[in-house]
Amino acid sequence: MLLEITVTGVYTILGIVAALAALLLLAKSLLGIVVIGEMQVGVVAKKFARRNLGAGRLIALEGEAGYQADTLAPGWHFFLWPWQYSVTKEPVVVVPQGEIGLVVANAGEPIPPSHILAREVACDNFQDARAFLVNGGEKGRQIGMLTAGTYRINTALFTVITRATAGSMGMLPDELLIYRVAPDAVGIVTTLDGVPITPGEIAGPVIPNHNNFQDAQAFLSAGGSRGLQEQILLSGSWNLNPWFCRVEQVPMTEIPIGHVGVVISFVGQPAVDVSGADFTHGNLVEVGHKGIWATPLYPGRQPLNTHIMKVELIPTTNIVLNWANRTEAHHYDDSLSSITVRSRDGFSFNLDVAQIIHVAALDAPRVISRVGSMQNLVDHVLEPIVGNYFRNSSQEYTVLDYLTNRAERQRDAAAFIRQALRDYNVQAVDTLIGDIVPPAQLMTTQTDRKLAEEQRKTYEVQQAAQTQRQQLVRETSIADIQNSLVQSEQGVNIAELQANAQVKKVRGEAEAAKLRAGGEAESTRLRAIADSEATRLRGAGEADAIRAIGQAKAEAYRAGVEALGTREFTGLQLMQIIGDQQVKIVPEVQANGGGSGAGGGLVEALIGLLAQQQLTSPTQPAAGTLPPAPPATPETQQPG
């Protein structure tokens, strides 16, 4: 019984549901009910109407047949009979986070020939198709875009391109991503729409209030130019329409420590020279003007648009440039080599030179204004100045002058180059002469001379060593006899002391004797004075007598010589003397004639007699010799 009741109830319920469904279907057709889901949008197409759309129009605004501008929102809609209306339920447009949606309008006003993209109009982000058309929206690619979110779009009027549908629309999916600029980079922007760039310029000027190119309509309304832009994008994420602009990321300009950056700007305000009247080698301008900026950039990362300006890095530390077969890390001296010079004596030889320079930070813009770059400074200024100086100055000196007076040549070069570089706003710190490579023939001669000199020194050292060895032997011998030497020295000292004592004793006795002799001498002197006076008187008388006798004898001798001759008279006088003195002649001395006359024999006899006296005893006078003469007395002395 219960089973029969249950089956009957089920059938009744099913019948009611079927009746309601049939009634619903009948009501839908009769009432024109259309139900739109929450994530749907209803696009309505009117099949017929009393008026048709005008030529070139696609969307009906006043009930004409065709696609209607108004869409159906989620919910129940009535009186949309299927026989008159066709309703298409389209999914809402979803733009995910991190993406953008581009819009193409299928209807609207034509885009002017001077434009590429349709201008933006107020239409609630393309959700109000009627407002778009009424406000003069233009067909084609829209300058406006959809950011992340959900939109109810009339797909009959608008085609929305998202990353999911980019491939089917001829675009790259990544172009529909939010554009991100890396932290260490800048974005250089090139716009694809706008007014032409002013003739003579290479980039469009900075336009204010367009939110970094995210509000493209504001950029165009303010007169923005198409093409390269002065303004850059810094690090961050930006909603950019890829149909409106393209962005190229470049690294930030890094100014290393020990450098400054001199900016050469190709755009900006008109150039106004601020270098001063004393600088006539170019113009310097303020920051933001076209030209070389007078203020350099200091170390750090600088967000610069490298497509419209150039930065020359200038080292502010000391720079070493080598004229040799080596280069520094900066490579400014890659093209430099050893300097070939010719000396006064006609030899050619190579010089290695190192030049140290310094460019001050505030002088860097002047250097760039004058020469253009650091490489130009080396190639067009330093290389000629340094090379020509050494080529010219070397002709005043010989090769040996460079070898022996290198420091002096270096000082002269440093002074000259320092003055020459001062005119270029460059400080010459120092000039250094490195290797000097003289001719091989000259070096051979000098080497031989040096070897000979070293050999001579070696011989001198060996000689000194032998002398030292001899000295060592001598000192060793002296040390061996040191004991005897000490004893001898002590004996000498004792003898000296005894002699000194004896000298002092004798000196005392002599002093006493001198005192005694002084008294005796004084008395003797007085007596002698008296005696001498008496003697003088006697002598004067005797002298007169002797003088008279002598004169008489002399007169007699003169007469005898004149009468007999000198020889005969002399013999006569000798015989007289022998007779007077009783000299024995014959027994002791035998005198023979010498063949020269009688006189010669007498002389020899006399000589023999004198020899006999010498052989006898000095104390005993020989027989027949003369007695010694008595001592002279005061009475017999003649006056002097």
XYZ file of C-alpha atoms in Angstrom:
640
model
C 0.000 0.000 0.000
C 2.802 2.375 0.957
C 4.671 1.510 -2.247
C 1.649 2.381 -4.398
C 1.306 5.769 -2.674
C 5.004 6.583 -3.171
C 5.019 5.761 -6.867
C 1.895 7.831 -7.407
C 3.531 10.824 -5.626
C 6.616 10.645 -7.815
C 4.621 10.638 -10.949
C 2.623 13.587 -9.706
C 5.761 15.610 -8.984
C 7.248 14.773 -12.344
C 4.109 15.825 -14.019
C 4.129 19.155 -12.230
C 7.756 19.771 -13.201
C 7.071 18.930 -16.785
C 4.089 21.189 -16.820
C 6.100 24.026 -15.346
C 8.852 23.476 -17.873
C 6.417 23.523 -20.718
C 4.806 26.600 -19.268
C 8.245 28.213 -18.928
C 9.141 27.454 -22.493
C 5.906 28.772 -23.635
C 6.318 31.901 -21.462
C 9.906 32.461 -22.772
C 8.650 32.447 -26.242
C 5.581 34.421 -25.411
C 7.323 36.927 -23.084
C 10.769 37.011 -24.772
C 12.691 36.171 -21.635
C 16.507 36.168 -21.803
C 18.592 35.244 -18.772
C 22.181 36.567 -18.609
C 24.623 34.973 -16.205
C 26.879 36.789 -13.754
C 30.006 36.408 -15.902
C 28.230 37.050 -19.151
C 27.212 39.969 -21.261
C 24.357 39.880 -23.710
C 25.035 41.211 -27.164
C 21.775 41.975 -28.912
C 21.190 41.909 -32.641
C 17.838 43.165 -33.933
C 16.641 41.119 -36.875
C 14.294 43.665 -38.376
C 13.001 47.121 -37.679
C 11.199 49.920 -39.333
C 14.580 51.663 -40.016
C 17.813 50.305 -41.280
C 21.369 51.385 -40.410
C 22.977 54.029 -42.541
C 25.833 53.222 -44.883
C 29.046 52.503 -43.121
C 27.439 52.043 -39.738
C 27.634 48.789 -37.810
C 26.036 49.498 -34.459
C 22.475 50.758 -34.035
C 21.893 53.580 -31.637
C 18.193 54.213 -32.250
C 16.682 50.752 -32.650
C 17.701 50.166 -36.211
C 18.110 46.630 -37.372
C 21.502 45.189 -36.599
C 23.785 44.999 -33.616
C 22.599 47.185 -30.810
C 24.909 49.465 -28.938
C 23.408 48.504 -25.590
C 24.228 45.143 -24.080
C 22.350 43.028 -21.575
C 23.594 42.959 -18.036
C 23.344 39.833 -15.879
C 19.722 38.948 -14.975
C 16.341 38.349 -16.582
C 15.359 40.385 -19.592
C 11.828 40.385 -21.141
C 10.273 41.046 -24.445
C 13.284 39.985 -26.433
C 11.350 37.651 -28.628
C 13.504 35.258 -30.539
C 11.735 35.992 -33.751
C 12.883 39.656 -33.517
C 16.108 39.611 -31.504
C 19.154 37.450 -31.440
C 20.968 37.583 -28.104
C 24.502 36.249 -27.869
C 25.807 35.534 -24.436
C 29.504 36.458 -24.414
C 31.829 35.936 -21.466
C 33.030 39.048 -19.751
C 36.561 40.237 -20.642
C 39.054 39.465 -17.884
C 42.482 41.127 -17.925
C 44.710 39.269 -15.413
C 47.069 41.003 -13.022
C 50.330 41.999 -14.667
C 48.728 42.246 -18.085
C 46.961 44.814 -20.250
C 44.180 44.538 -22.803
C 44.239 46.294 -26.167
C 41.039 47.327 -27.886
C 40.076 47.532 -31.536
C 36.843 49.356 -32.360
C 34.868 47.865 -35.230
C 32.798 50.987 -35.712
C 33.076 54.704 -35.226
C 34.499 57.745 -36.912
C 37.450 57.319 -39.257
C 40.913 58.007 -37.793
C 42.394 61.221 -39.265
C 45.295 60.633 -41.671
C 47.706 62.411 -39.331
C 46.959 59.925 -36.567
C 47.769 56.274 -36.191
C 45.629 55.422 -33.162
C 42.049 56.357 -32.383
C 41.700 59.086 -29.815
C 40.374 58.191 -26.418
C 36.779 59.195 -25.530
C 34.742 58.820 -22.347
C 33.112 55.416 -22.531
C 33.681 53.724 -19.188
C 36.701 51.754 -20.413
C 34.865 50.715 -23.570
C 31.971 49.235 -21.553
C 29.560 51.940 -22.763
C 29.393 51.416 -26.479
C 26.702 54.062 -26.901
C 28.868 56.713 -25.203
C 31.804 55.695 -27.376
C 29.848 56.238 -30.549
C 28.008 59.331 -29.388
C 31.225 61.000 -28.189
C 32.912 60.522 -31.541
C 34.903 57.420 -30.923
C 37.032 56.378 -33.844
C 37.237 52.945 -35.360
C 40.424 50.982 -35.375
C 43.193 50.540 -32.830
C 42.480 52.489 -29.708
C 45.017 54.573 -27.882
C 43.228 53.708 -24.674
C 43.707 50.281 -23.144
C 42.338 48.069 -20.412
C 44.290 47.464 -17.260
C 43.864 44.496 -14.934
C 40.184 43.839 -14.152
C 36.833 42.480 -15.481
C 34.967 44.313 -18.198
C 31.582 43.877 -19.882
C 32.408 44.674 -23.434
C 30.090 44.754 -26.427
C 32.017 42.351 -28.564
C 30.089 43.422 -31.597
C 31.742 46.855 -31.370
C 35.022 46.085 -29.663
C 37.606 43.369 -30.023
C 39.755 43.013 -26.933
C 43.213 41.484 -27.260
C 44.640 39.881 -24.170
C 47.744 37.796 -23.653
C 45.631 34.686 -24.100
C 44.423 35.792 -27.525
C 47.506 37.685 -28.698
C 48.764 34.917 -30.943
C 45.542 34.802 -32.945
C 45.678 38.576 -33.391
C 49.201 38.662 -34.801
C 50.903 39.902 -31.626
C 53.450 38.495 -29.226
C 52.011 37.474 -25.859
C 54.771 39.301 -23.982
C 53.668 42.563 -25.566
C 50.516 42.369 -23.430
C 52.498 42.250 -20.182
C 53.014 45.264 -17.956
C 56.350 46.741 -18.973
C 59.000 46.472 -16.268
C 62.241 48.470 -16.197
C 65.081 46.774 -14.319
C 66.535 48.518 -11.239
C 69.927 49.121 -12.910
C 68.519 50.253 -16.250
C 66.569 53.062 -17.842
C 63.893 52.843 -20.510
C 64.429 54.900 -23.661
C 61.016 55.622 -25.169
C 60.089 55.963 -28.804
C 56.472 57.000 -29.414
C 54.626 55.831 -32.529
C 52.061 58.608 -32.679
C 52.025 62.335 -32.238
C 53.074 65.443 -34.120
C 56.311 65.369 -36.113
C 59.544 66.280 -34.313
C 60.722 69.842 -34.863
C 63.211 70.059 -37.759
C 66.796 70.091 -36.530
C 65.980 68.049 -33.439
C 66.565 64.344 -32.920
C 64.118 63.760 -30.067
C 60.816 65.065 -28.833
C 60.842 67.464 -25.883
C 59.720 66.517 -22.416
C 55.889 66.679 -22.127
C 54.429 67.129 -18.650
C 51.477 65.349 -16.997
C 51.185 62.131 -18.972
C 52.151 59.812 -16.145
C 55.297 58.479 -17.805
C 53.600 57.702 -21.130
C 50.849 55.704 -19.402
C 48.267 58.358 -20.293
C 48.882 58.405 -24.008
C 45.926 60.701 -24.727
C 47.317 63.343 -22.349
C 50.690 63.095 -24.112
C 49.082 63.664 -27.510
C 46.748 66.390 -26.296
C 49.780 68.295 -24.905
C 51.454 68.245 -28.321
C 53.756 65.278 -27.834
C 55.927 64.312 -30.785
C 56.276 60.921 -32.335
C 59.718 59.368 -32.364
C 62.612 59.314 -29.871
C 61.829 61.067 -26.594
C 64.058 62.973 -24.240
C 62.197 61.667 -21.238
C 63.149 58.247 -19.955
C 61.458 55.634 -17.807
C 63.104 54.762 -14.520
C 62.987 51.467 -12.707
C 59.436 50.214 -12.106
C 56.320 48.716 -13.765
C 54.426 50.706 -16.345
C 51.102 50.224 -18.171
C 52.194 51.077 -21.679
C 50.269 50.625 -24.879
C 52.627 48.790 -27.288
C 50.734 50.375 -30.195
C 51.635 53.799 -28.815
C 55.298 53.447 -27.715
C 58.224 51.151 -27.708
C 60.785 51.002 -24.898
C 64.432 50.019 -25.080
C 66.180 49.252 -21.844
C 69.805 50.309 -21.529
C 72.088 50.121 -18.481
C 72.422 53.203 -16.346
C 75.509 55.257 -17.092
C 78.054 54.348 -14.442
C 80.733 56.855 -13.508
C 83.472 54.805 -11.803
C 85.377 55.968 -8.762
C 88.271 58.155 -9.857
C 86.418 59.454 -12.912
C 83.996 62.169 -13.908
C 81.591 62.141 -16.812
C 81.484 65.020 -19.260
C 78.024 65.177 -20.855
C 77.669 66.080 -24.512
C 73.955 66.690 -25.040
C 72.474 66.653 -28.546
C 69.134 68.056 -27.401
C 67.937 70.648 -24.951
C 67.557 74.367 -24.707
C 69.584 76.549 -27.081
C 73.285 76.636 -26.297
C 74.521 79.644 -24.289
C 78.295 79.674 -23.762
C 79.351 79.998 -20.113
C 83.068 79.174 -20.552
C 84.229 82.793 -20.339
C 86.159 85.049 -22.684
C 89.561 83.493 -21.869
C 88.510 80.086 -23.243
C 88.379 80.183 -27.028
C 88.470 76.474 -27.859
C 84.746 75.641 -27.724
C 81.546 76.341 -25.825
C 80.400 75.120 -22.445
C 76.716 75.262 -21.454
C 74.624 74.816 -18.357
C 72.895 71.533 -17.553
C 69.804 71.001 -19.752
C 71.173 72.943 -22.712
C 72.438 71.586 -25.984
C 76.218 71.223 -25.999
C 78.962 70.270 -23.527
C 77.779 70.690 -19.974
C 80.116 72.810 -17.861
C 79.305 70.746 -14.772
C 80.596 67.154 -14.948
C 78.885 64.103 -13.507
C 80.560 62.653 -10.438
C 81.014 58.958 -9.544
C 77.820 56.916 -9.319
C 75.054 55.571 -11.562
C 73.339 58.205 -13.646
C 69.942 57.629 -15.399
C 70.807 59.158 -18.759
C 69.251 58.834 -22.176
C 72.293 57.647 -24.063
C 70.463 58.045 -27.406
C 70.378 61.827 -27.084
C 73.538 62.477 -25.063
C 77.036 61.135 -24.867
C 79.165 60.807 -21.769
C 82.948 60.963 -21.985
C 84.631 59.359 -18.997
C 87.642 61.343 -17.807
C 89.961 59.777 -15.210
C 90.676 62.172 -12.359
C 93.405 59.962 -10.936
C 96.938 60.011 -12.287
C 97.195 58.441 -15.743
C 100.408 56.698 -16.802
C 101.123 56.639 -20.544
C 103.943 54.418 -21.802
C 106.001 55.029 -24.903
C 107.219 51.440 -24.719
C 106.263 47.868 -25.573
C 103.666 47.718 -22.822
C 100.308 49.350 -22.126
C 98.260 50.216 -19.073
C 94.785 48.906 -18.245
C 93.130 52.054 -19.631
C 94.564 51.264 -23.116
C 94.956 54.935 -23.998
C 98.599 54.179 -24.885
C 97.940 51.181 -27.151
C 99.222 53.088 -30.180
C 102.348 54.431 -28.438
C 105.763 52.821 -28.836
C 109.401 53.494 -27.969
C 110.708 56.820 -29.292
C 113.537 56.514 -31.818
C 115.940 59.471 -31.550
C 119.273 60.481 -33.072
C 122.109 61.776 -30.899
C 124.584 64.539 -31.639
C 127.257 61.997 -32.492
C 125.019 60.413 -35.151
C 123.794 57.306 -33.311
C 120.142 56.248 -33.443
C 118.744 54.666 -30.305
C 115.392 53.993 -28.630
C 114.004 55.641 -25.499
C 111.272 54.211 -23.279
C 109.332 57.101 -21.745
C 106.493 57.166 -19.215
C 104.390 60.315 -18.863
C 102.135 60.806 -15.829
C 99.250 63.268 -16.308
C 96.282 64.426 -14.263
C 93.041 66.072 -15.364
C 91.157 67.932 -12.611
C 87.412 67.323 -12.364
C 86.445 70.906 -13.144
C 88.911 71.029 -16.058
C 87.479 67.894 -17.681
C 84.735 69.734 -19.694
C 87.355 72.135 -21.074
C 89.585 69.235 -22.140
C 86.682 67.543 -23.948
C 85.593 70.822 -25.539
C 89.116 71.259 -26.894
C 90.133 67.754 -28.010
C 86.905 65.718 -27.971
C 88.021 62.680 -25.953
C 90.803 61.312 -23.807
C 92.037 59.188 -26.700
C 92.280 62.302 -28.856
C 94.217 64.000 -26.049
C 96.766 61.183 -26.134
C 96.934 60.792 -29.918
C 96.758 64.440 -30.980
C 98.397 66.275 -28.082
C 100.607 64.133 -25.868
C 102.158 61.951 -28.554
C 103.388 64.904 -30.677
C 104.561 66.953 -27.704
C 106.484 64.179 -25.962
C 107.812 62.522 -29.109
C 109.025 65.724 -30.761
C 110.636 67.021 -27.570
C 112.858 63.960 -27.213
C 113.638 63.852 -30.931
C 114.701 67.512 -30.891
C 116.545 67.574 -27.571
C 118.482 64.358 -28.240
C 120.381 66.081 -31.054
C 122.067 68.291 -28.461
C 123.599 65.371 -26.541
C 125.587 62.245 -27.211
C 124.417 58.763 -26.377
C 126.730 58.665 -23.391
C 125.177 61.920 -22.136
C 121.849 60.137 -21.910
C 123.430 57.167 -20.191
C 125.438 59.163 -17.663
C 123.190 62.237 -17.177
C 119.805 60.557 -17.426
C 118.399 62.288 -14.324
C 119.237 65.726 -15.734
C 117.663 64.900 -19.114
C 114.590 63.699 -17.252
C 114.265 66.944 -15.275
C 114.564 69.028 -18.447
C 111.889 66.962 -20.200
C 109.503 67.184 -17.240
C 109.790 70.977 -17.096
C 109.177 71.429 -20.828
C 106.208 69.040 -21.053
C 104.619 70.455 -17.889
C 104.559 73.923 -19.444
C 103.287 72.632 -22.807
C 100.364 70.667 -21.315
C 99.279 73.532 -19.090
C 97.802 75.207 -22.185
C 95.531 72.176 -22.642
C 94.217 72.259 -19.034
C 96.200 69.093 -18.293
C 98.608 68.753 -15.395
C 101.874 66.951 -16.183
C 102.778 65.204 -12.927
C 106.132 63.767 -14.035
C 108.114 62.559 -17.028
C 110.178 59.416 -16.570
C 112.841 58.038 -18.888
C 112.846 54.252 -18.802
C 115.100 51.929 -20.747
C 117.678 53.494 -23.047
C 118.682 51.108 -25.836
C 121.944 52.460 -27.307
C 123.606 50.980 -30.436
C 125.057 47.503 -29.927
C 128.490 48.544 -31.257
C 128.735 51.381 -28.745
C 127.600 49.138 -25.925
C 130.264 46.574 -26.838
C 132.951 49.229 -26.453
C 131.512 50.414 -23.182
C 131.190 46.843 -21.932
C 134.826 46.075 -22.714
C 135.871 49.262 -20.945
C 133.758 48.389 -17.939
C 135.151 44.854 -17.798
C 138.671 46.241 -17.855
C 137.773 48.657 -15.082
C 136.297 45.861 -13.004
C 139.381 43.713 -13.556
C 141.535 46.599 -12.381
C 139.424 46.879 -9.244
C 139.738 43.132 -8.756
C 143.503 43.378 -8.917
C 143.455 46.248 -6.449
C 141.338 44.204 -4.071
C 143.683 41.244 -4.411
C 146.645 43.535 -3.756
C 144.940 44.923 -0.683
C 144.253 41.378 0.475
C 147.954 40.493 0.118
C 148.875 43.640 2.046
C 146.445 42.666 4.761
C 147.921 39.180 4.838
C 151.429 40.640 5.228
C 150.154 42.894 7.973
C 148.640 39.865 9.686
C 151.937 37.985 9.530
C 153.756 41.043 10.887
C 151.289 41.459 13.719
C 151.548 37.753 14.532
C 155.316 38.010 14.753
C 155.063 41.089 16.926
C 152.653 39.270 19.218
C 155.086 36.387 19.494
C 157.905 38.709 20.692
C 155.597 40.832 22.803
C 157.089 39.533 26.055
C 160.603 40.498 25.069
C 159.352 43.778 23.747
C 157.670 44.580 27.052
C 160.828 43.763 28.977
C 162.872 45.916 26.613
C 160.408 48.758 26.943
C 160.580 48.526 30.715
C 164.388 48.511 30.563
C 164.303 51.571 28.340
C 161.946 53.274 30.746
C 164.236 52.514 33.707
C 167.253 53.778 31.790
C 165.390 56.921 30.854
C 164.477 57.494 34.490
C 168.096 56.974 35.618
C 169.349 59.260 32.849
C 166.842 61.874 33.819
C 168.021 61.654 37.427
C 171.648 61.954 36.343
C 170.781 64.897 34.093
C 169.086 66.628 36.985
C 172.111 65.973 39.205
C 174.535 67.288 36.611
C 172.278 70.217 35.938
C 172.355 71.082 39.649
C 176.119 70.832 39.815
C 176.430 72.904 36.662
C 174.180 75.536 38.131
C 176.399 75.714 41.223
C 179.554 75.811 39.140
C 178.034 78.526 37.012
C 177.439 80.609 40.096
C 180.997 80.093 41.292
C 182.392 80.747 37.849
C 180.378 83.883 37.617
C 182.189 85.346 40.629
C 185.587 84.206 39.467
C 184.938 85.437 35.936
C 184.030 88.851 37.191
C 187.298 89.195 39.135
C 189.276 87.707 36.242
C 187.587 90.081 33.856
C 188.685 93.033 35.918
C 192.260 91.747 36.110
C 192.272 90.976 32.413
C 191.161 94.474 31.627
C 194.125 95.878 33.530
C 196.562 93.345 32.022
C 195.294 93.889 28.533
C 195.772 97.608 28.817
C 199.395 97.145 29.928
C 200.009 94.535 27.260
C 198.525 96.775 24.644
C 200.961 99.490 25.510
C 203.977 97.121 25.479
C 202.790 95.456 22.326
C 202.475 98.724 20.563
C 206.174 99.465 21.171
C 207.333 95.949 20.271
C 205.228 95.942 17.165
C 206.818 99.055 15.958
C 210.274 97.463 16.508
C 209.334 94.201 14.821
C 207.809 96.082 11.937
C 211.062 97.954 11.453
C 213.114 94.732 11.661
C 210.756 92.953 9.262
C 210.934 95.759 6.785
C 214.761 95.651 6.954
C 214.797 91.867 6.449
C 212.392 92.088 3.629
C 214.521 94.694 1.942
C 217.574 92.405 2.445
C 215.721 89.391 1.060
C 214.557 91.417 -1.945
C 218.145 92.484 -2.615
C 219.420 88.884 -2.258
C 216.841 87.524 -4.660
C 217.647 90.225 -7.156
C 221.398 89.446 -6.847
C 221.339 85.585 -6.798
C 217.915 84.563 -8.081
C 215.056 82.993 -6.199
C 216.281 79.374 -6.267
C 219.872 80.081 -5.300
C 218.902 82.527 -2.584
C 216.466 80.014 -1.086
C 219.180 77.304 -0.996
C 221.544 79.693 0.675
C 219.029 80.481 3.367
C 218.420 76.788 4.074
C 222.083 76.093 4.483
C 222.396 78.974 6.834
C 219.560 77.666 8.944
C 221.048 74.158 9.032
C 224.374 75.569 10.147
C 222.842 77.721 12.817
C 220.844 74.840 14.215
C 223.630 72.246 13.912
C 221.563 69.811 11.879
C 223.262 66.469 11.002
C 222.829 65.808 7.336
C 225.236 63.147 6.081
C 224.925 60.280 8.661
C 221.131 60.118 8.794
C 220.047 61.168 5.295
C 221.607 60.255 1.967
C 220.543 62.671 -0.720
C 221.419 62.011 -4.333
C 221.120 64.271 -7.267
C 217.855 64.027 -9.125
C 219.296 65.187 -12.391
C 217.723 68.553 -12.016
C 220.649 70.467 -10.514
C 222.192 70.926 -7.083
C 219.241 72.673 -5.698
C 217.028 69.572 -6.132
C 219.277 67.445 -3.922
C 219.138 69.871 -1.047
C 215.405 69.938 -1.118
C 215.197 66.155 -0.998
C 217.603 66.153 1.901
C 215.402 68.529 3.793
C 212.323 66.372 3.131
C 214.134 63.292 4.400
C 215.070 65.140 7.566
C 211.475 66.075 8.199
C 210.380 62.439 7.689
C 212.873 61.304 10.269
C 211.394 63.741 12.784
C 207.968 62.199 12.217
C 209.248 58.660 12.874
C 210.870 59.535 16.201
C 208.911 59.459 19.454
C 206.620 62.440 19.825
C 207.720 62.883 23.418
C 211.477 62.562 22.777
C 212.862 65.040 20.228
C 215.237 63.544 17.783
C 218.862 64.381 17.854
C 219.621 67.372 15.856
C 216.008 68.665 15.869
C 215.024 72.114 16.834
C 213.653 72.628 20.350
C 210.016 73.690 20.547
C 209.371 77.359 20.449
C 208.616 78.947 23.815
C 205.013 79.950 24.455
C 204.153 83.432 23.496
C 204.029 85.971 26.217
C 202.272 89.229 26.274
C 205.576 90.899 25.859
C 206.419 88.941 22.625
C 202.986 89.088 21.049
C 202.626 91.561 18.275
C 199.653 93.796 18.185
C 196.952 92.603 15.849
